[in-house]
CSV table of C-alpha atoms and ligand atoms in Angstrom, one decimal:
chain,number,residue,atom,x,y,z
A,1,UNK,CA,104.5,94.8,110.7
A,2,UNK,CA,100.9,93.8,110.3
A,3,UNK,CA,99.7,94.2,106.7
A,4,UNK,CA,96.3,95.6,106.1
A,5,UNK,CA,93.8,93.8,103.7
A,6,UNK,CA,94.8,95.9,100.7
A,7,UNK,CA,98.6,95.3,101.3
A,8,UNK,CA,97.8,91.5,101.6
A,9,UNK,CA,95.9,91.6,98.3
A,10,UNK,CA,98.9,93.3,96.6
A,11,UNK,CA,101.3,90.9,98.2
A,12,UNK,CA,99.2,87.8,97.2
A,13,UNK,CA,99.4,88.9,93.5
A,14,UNK,CA,103.1,89.5,93.5
A,15,UNK,CA,103.7,86.2,91.7
A,16,UNK,CA,100.3,85.6,90.3
A,17,UNK,CA,98.7,84.2,93.4
A,18,UNK,CA,101.5,81.6,93.9
A,19,UNK,CA,104.0,80.9,96.7
A,20,UNK,CA,107.2,82.8,95.9
A,21,UNK,CA,109.2,79.7,96.9
A,22,UNK,CA,107.5,76.5,95.8
A,23,UNK,CA,105.0,78.0,93.3
A,24,UNK,CA,101.9,76.3,94.7
A,25,UNK,CA,98.7,78.2,94.5
A,26,UNK,CA,98.0,80.3,97.6
A,27,UNK,CA,94.8,80.1,99.5
A,28,UNK,CA,93.3,83.0,101.4
A,29,UNK,CA,95.3,82.3,104.5
A,30,UNK,CA,98.8,82.6,102.9
A,31,UNK,CA,101.8,83.8,104.9
A,32,UNK,CA,103.6,87.0,104.4
A,33,UNK,CA,107.3,86.0,104.6
A,34,UNK,CA,110.1,88.5,105.3
A,35,UNK,CA,112.6,87.9,102.5
A,36,UNK,CA,115.4,89.3,104.6
A,37,UNK,CA,114.5,88.0,108.1
A,38,UNK,CA,113.7,90.4,110.9
A,39,UNK,CA,114.9,87.8,113.4
A,40,UNK,CA,112.5,88.0,116.4
A,41,UNK,CA,113.5,87.9,120.0
A,42,UNK,CA,110.5,86.2,121.3
A,43,UNK,CA,111.5,86.6,125.0
A,44,UNK,CA,111.6,90.4,124.7
A,45,UNK,CA,108.9,90.7,121.9
A,46,UNK,CA,111.3,92.7,119.7
A,47,UNK,CA,112.9,92.3,116.3
A,48,UNK,CA,116.6,92.6,115.6
A,49,UNK,CA,116.1,94.3,112.1
A,50,UNK,CA,113.0,96.6,112.4
A,51,UNK,CA,114.3,98.4,109.2
A,52,UNK,CA,113.3,95.3,107.2
A,53,UNK,CA,109.6,95.7,108.1
A,54,UNK,CA,108.7,97.1,104.6
A,55,UNK,CA,106.2,95.8,102.0
A,56,UNK,CA,109.1,95.4,99.5
A,57,UNK,CA,110.7,92.9,101.9
A,58,UNK,CA,107.7,90.6,101.9
A,59,UNK,CA,107.1,87.6,99.7
A,60,UNK,CA,103.8,85.7,99.5
A,61,UNK,CA,104.4,82.2,100.9
A,62,UNK,CA,102.5,79.0,101.6
A,63,UNK,CA,102.5,78.0,105.2
A,64,UNK,CA,104.9,75.2,104.9
A,65,UNK,CA,107.6,77.2,103.0
A,66,UNK,CA,107.2,80.1,105.4
A,67,UNK,CA,107.6,77.8,108.4
A,68,UNK,CA,110.5,75.9,106.9
A,69,UNK,CA,112.3,79.2,105.9
A,70,UNK,CA,111.9,80.4,109.4
A,71,UNK,CA,114.4,83.2,110.0
A,72,UNK,CA,116.8,82.0,107.2
A,73,UNK,CA,118.0,84.3,104.4
A,74,UNK,CA,117.2,83.1,100.9
A,75,UNK,CA,120.6,81.4,100.6
A,76,UNK,CA,120.3,79.8,104.0
A,77,UNK,CA,116.9,78.5,103.0
A,78,UNK,CA,118.2,77.2,99.7
A,79,UNK,CA,121.0,75.4,101.5
A,80,UNK,CA,118.6,74.0,104.1
A,81,UNK,CA,116.5,72.5,101.3
A,82,UNK,CA,119.6,71.1,99.6
A,83,UNK,CA,120.5,69.3,102.8
A,84,UNK,CA,117.2,67.4,102.9
A,85,UNK,CA,118.5,64.7,100.5
A,86,UNK,CA,121.6,64.1,102.7
A,87,UNK,CA,119.4,63.9,105.7
A,88,UNK,CA,117.0,61.4,104.1
A,89,UNK,CA,119.9,59.2,103.0
A,90,UNK,CA,121.4,59.3,106.5
A,91,UNK,CA,118.3,58.9,108.7
A,92,UNK,CA,115.3,57.6,106.7
A,93,UNK,CA,115.1,53.8,106.3
A,94,UNK,CA,112.0,54.2,104.2
A,95,UNK,CA,113.7,56.6,101.9
A,96,UNK,CA,116.7,54.4,101.5
A,97,UNK,CA,114.6,51.4,100.7
A,98,UNK,CA,112.4,53.3,98.2
A,99,UNK,CA,115.6,54.5,96.5
A,100,UNK,CA,117.2,51.0,96.5
A,101,UNK,CA,114.1,49.6,94.8
A,102,UNK,CA,114.1,52.4,92.1
A,103,UNK,CA,111.1,54.3,93.4
A,104,UNK,CA,113.2,57.4,93.9
A,105,UNK,CA,116.0,58.8,91.8
A,106,UNK,CA,118.0,61.8,93.0
A,107,UNK,CA,119.0,64.7,90.8
A,108,UNK,CA,121.8,67.2,91.4
A,109,UNK,CA,119.7,70.1,90.3
A,110,UNK,CA,120.1,73.5,92.0
A,111,UNK,CA,117.3,74.6,94.3
A,112,UNK,CA,115.4,77.3,92.4
A,113,UNK,CA,112.7,79.3,93.9
A,114,UNK,CA,109.5,79.9,91.9
A,115,UNK,CA,110.1,83.7,91.8
A,116,UNK,CA,113.5,83.1,90.2
A,117,UNK,CA,111.9,81.1,87.4
A,118,UNK,CA,109.3,83.7,86.3
A,119,UNK,CA,109.4,87.2,85.0
A,120,UNK,CA,107.3,89.2,87.4
A,121,UNK,CA,106.6,91.9,84.8
A,122,UNK,CA,104.5,89.4,82.8
B,201,ZN,ZN1,105.5,77.2,99.2
């Protein structure tokens, strides 16, 4: 579903001009993310869930959140982000060194998306 300019303006303001996920301020070239993924079949140029192509199913997103969310659901995306710390501890020598020297301290906080922390009515 290609949004027209007016729909993009409405979407951009959904969370006060901020990314629904990380909360950063959105530029003009923000991404329109499908909250419930449509899951594209790139080979056949089709989508598995065309019924999800509605304006209500879009969140305004920065490019990096949209690319990282990919075709995940919200809970899959949340779990994906949670796993980053494990991955860093397992594979990143720089991360492990920075942690060892006290430059990084880990928390056990839950991953909260920006839109979950604000009241959209305000
Ligand atoms: Zn973001």
